[in-house]
Amino acid sequence: MKERDSYRLGNVQVSITETDKPNKLKVECFDGEYRSEFTVSEYEFKNYRRLMNQRITQAYKNIDGEED
């Protein structure tokens, strides 16, 4: 699959790749220990990227046992 984008959110490496399904993207997250992946639509990625990034950051904080 073709990589669309990749970036870091603190300790979490985020990679966005195309999928076989039209208008769907795979989001892979890895902090060196835990790996997570999910799919989003092109629309969601374009219009809700900030919210997605906030949720990724919060999820990895919760894994590490950090409190808000």
JSON list of C-alpha atoms in Angstrom, two decimals:
[
{"chain": "A", "resi": 1, "resn": "MET", "atom": "CA", "xyz": [0.00, 0.00, 0.00]},
{"chain": "A", "resi": 2, "resn": "LYS", "atom": "CA", "xyz": [1.15, 3.54, -0.72]},
{"chain": "A", "resi": 3, "resn": "GLU", "atom": "CA", "xyz": [2.02, 5.68, 2.29]},
{"chain": "A", "resi": 4, "resn": "ARG", "atom": "CA", "xyz": [0.03, 8.91, 2.28]},
{"chain": "A", "resi": 5, "resn": "ASP", "atom": "CA", "xyz": [1.55, 10.62, 5.31]},
{"chain": "A", "resi": 6, "resn": "SER", "atom": "CA", "xyz": [3.55, 9.97, 8.46]},
{"chain": "A", "resi": 7, "resn": "TYR", "atom": "CA", "xyz": [4.25, 12.11, 11.51]},
{"chain": "A", "resi": 8, "resn": "ARG", "atom": "CA", "xyz": [4.92, 11.99, 15.24]},
{"chain": "A", "resi": 9, "resn": "LEU", "atom": "CA", "xyz": [2.53, 12.80, 18.08]},
{"chain": "A", "resi": 10, "resn": "GLY", "atom": "CA", "xyz": [4.93, 12.99, 21.01]},
{"chain": "A", "resi": 11, "resn": "ASN", "atom": "CA", "xyz": [6.28, 9.44, 21.38]},
{"chain": "A", "resi": 12, "resn": "VAL", "atom": "CA", "xyz": [3.73, 7.98, 18.95]},
{"chain": "A", "resi": 13, "resn": "GLN", "atom": "CA", "xyz": [4.66, 7.45, 15.30]},
{"chain": "A", "resi": 14, "resn": "VAL", "atom": "CA", "xyz": [1.58, 7.73, 13.06]},
{"chain": "A", "resi": 15, "resn": "SER", "atom": "CA", "xyz": [1.53, 6.39, 9.48]},
{"chain": "A", "resi": 16, "resn": "ILE", "atom": "CA", "xyz": [-1.33, 6.84, 7.03]},
{"chain": "A", "resi": 17, "resn": "THR", "atom": "CA", "xyz": [-1.55, 4.41, 4.10]},
{"chain": "A", "resi": 18, "resn": "GLU", "atom": "CA", "xyz": [-4.05, 3.74, 1.35]},
{"chain": "A", "resi": 19, "resn": "THR", "atom": "CA", "xyz": [-6.12, 0.55, 1.46]},
{"chain": "A", "resi": 20, "resn": "ASP", "atom": "CA", "xyz": [-7.67, -1.67, -1.20]},
{"chain": "A", "resi": 21, "resn": "LYS", "atom": "CA", "xyz": [-11.05, -0.10, -0.45]},
{"chain": "A", "resi": 22, "resn": "PRO", "atom": "CA", "xyz": [-11.82, 3.15, -2.24]},
{"chain": "A", "resi": 23, "resn": "ASN", "atom": "CA", "xyz": [-11.80, 6.28, -0.06]},
{"chain": "A", "resi": 24, "resn": "LYS", "atom": "CA", "xyz": [-10.47, 4.38, 2.99]},
{"chain": "A", "resi": 25, "resn": "LEU", "atom": "CA", "xyz": [-7.16, 4.96, 4.73]},
{"chain": "A", "resi": 26, "resn": "LYS", "atom": "CA", "xyz": [-5.38, 2.85, 7.35]},
{"chain": "A", "resi": 27, "resn": "VAL", "atom": "CA", "xyz": [-3.97, 4.69, 10.36]},
{"chain": "A", "resi": 28, "resn": "GLU", "atom": "CA", "xyz": [-1.16, 2.88, 12.18]},
{"chain": "A", "resi": 29, "resn": "CYS", "atom": "CA", "xyz": [0.16, 4.10, 15.53]},
{"chain": "A", "resi": 30, "resn": "PHE", "atom": "CA", "xyz": [3.25, 2.82, 17.36]},
{"chain": "A", "resi": 31, "resn": "ASP", "atom": "CA", "xyz": [4.99, 4.15, 20.46]},
{"chain": "A", "resi": 32, "resn": "GLY", "atom": "CA", "xyz": [7.84, 1.62, 20.54]},
{"chain": "A", "resi": 33, "resn": "GLU", "atom": "CA", "xyz": [5.84, -0.83, 22.65]},
{"chain": "A", "resi": 34, "resn": "TYR", "atom": "CA", "xyz": [2.17, -0.74, 21.65]},
{"chain": "A", "resi": 35, "resn": "ARG", "atom": "CA", "xyz": [0.81, -0.85, 18.10]},
{"chain": "A", "resi": 36, "resn": "SER", "atom": "CA", "xyz": [-2.69, 0.19, 17.09]},
{"chain": "A", "resi": 37, "resn": "GLU", "atom": "CA", "xyz": [-4.42, 0.48, 13.74]},
{"chain": "A", "resi": 38, "resn": "PHE", "atom": "CA", "xyz": [-7.79, 1.55, 12.45]},
{"chain": "A", "resi": 39, "resn": "THR", "atom": "CA", "xyz": [-9.38, 2.76, 9.22]},
{"chain": "A", "resi": 40, "resn": "VAL", "atom": "CA", "xyz": [-10.87, 6.14, 8.42]},
{"chain": "A", "resi": 41, "resn": "SER", "atom": "CA", "xyz": [-12.54, 7.58, 5.36]},
{"chain": "A", "resi": 42, "resn": "GLU", "atom": "CA", "xyz": [-10.80, 10.22, 3.24]},
{"chain": "A", "resi": 43, "resn": "TYR", "atom": "CA", "xyz": [-13.43, 12.68, 4.49]},
{"chain": "A", "resi": 44, "resn": "GLU", "atom": "CA", "xyz": [-12.75, 11.89, 8.15]},
{"chain": "A", "resi": 45, "resn": "PHE", "atom": "CA", "xyz": [-9.00, 12.20, 7.66]},
{"chain": "A", "resi": 46, "resn": "LYS", "atom": "CA", "xyz": [-9.29, 15.51, 5.86]},
{"chain": "A", "resi": 47, "resn": "ASN", "atom": "CA", "xyz": [-11.92, 17.11, 8.12]},
{"chain": "A", "resi": 48, "resn": "TYR", "atom": "CA", "xyz": [-11.40, 15.47, 11.53]},
{"chain": "A", "resi": 49, "resn": "ARG", "atom": "CA", "xyz": [-7.62, 14.96, 11.62]},
{"chain": "A", "resi": 50, "resn": "ARG", "atom": "CA", "xyz": [-7.15, 17.19, 14.67]},
{"chain": "A", "resi": 51, "resn": "LEU", "atom": "CA", "xyz": [-9.78, 15.27, 16.65]},
{"chain": "A", "resi": 52, "resn": "MET", "atom": "CA", "xyz": [-8.26, 11.95, 15.54]},
{"chain": "A", "resi": 53, "resn": "ASN", "atom": "CA", "xyz": [-4.82, 13.11, 16.72]},
{"chain": "A", "resi": 54, "resn": "GLN", "atom": "CA", "xyz": [-6.22, 14.20, 20.09]},
{"chain": "A", "resi": 55, "resn": "ARG", "atom": "CA", "xyz": [-7.83, 10.79, 20.58]},
{"chain": "A", "resi": 56, "resn": "ILE", "atom": "CA", "xyz": [-4.63, 8.95, 19.60]},
{"chain": "A", "resi": 57, "resn": "THR", "atom": "CA", "xyz": [-2.61, 11.04, 22.05]},
{"chain": "A", "resi": 58, "resn": "GLN", "atom": "CA", "xyz": [-5.14, 10.45, 24.85]},
{"chain": "A", "resi": 59, "resn": "ALA", "atom": "CA", "xyz": [-5.34, 6.70, 24.18]},
{"chain": "A", "resi": 60, "resn": "TYR", "atom": "CA", "xyz": [-1.58, 6.31, 24.46]},
{"chain": "A", "resi": 61, "resn": "LYS", "atom": "CA", "xyz": [-1.51, 8.40, 27.64]},
{"chain": "A", "resi": 62, "resn": "ASN", "atom": "CA", "xyz": [-4.13, 6.05, 29.12]},
{"chain": "A", "resi": 63, "resn": "ILE", "atom": "CA", "xyz": [-2.05, 2.99, 28.20]},
{"chain": "A", "resi": 64, "resn": "ASP", "atom": "CA", "xyz": [0.90, 4.43, 30.10]},
{"chain": "A", "resi": 65, "resn": "GLY", "atom": "CA", "xyz": [-1.33, 5.09, 33.12]},
{"chain": "A", "resi": 66, "resn": "GLU", "atom": "CA", "xyz": [-1.03, 8.86, 32.99]},
{"chain": "A", "resi": 67, "resn": "GLU", "atom": "CA", "xyz": [-3.89, 10.99, 34.27]},
{"chain": "A", "resi": 68, "resn": "ASP", "atom": "CA", "xyz": [-5.17, 14.22, 32.74]}
]
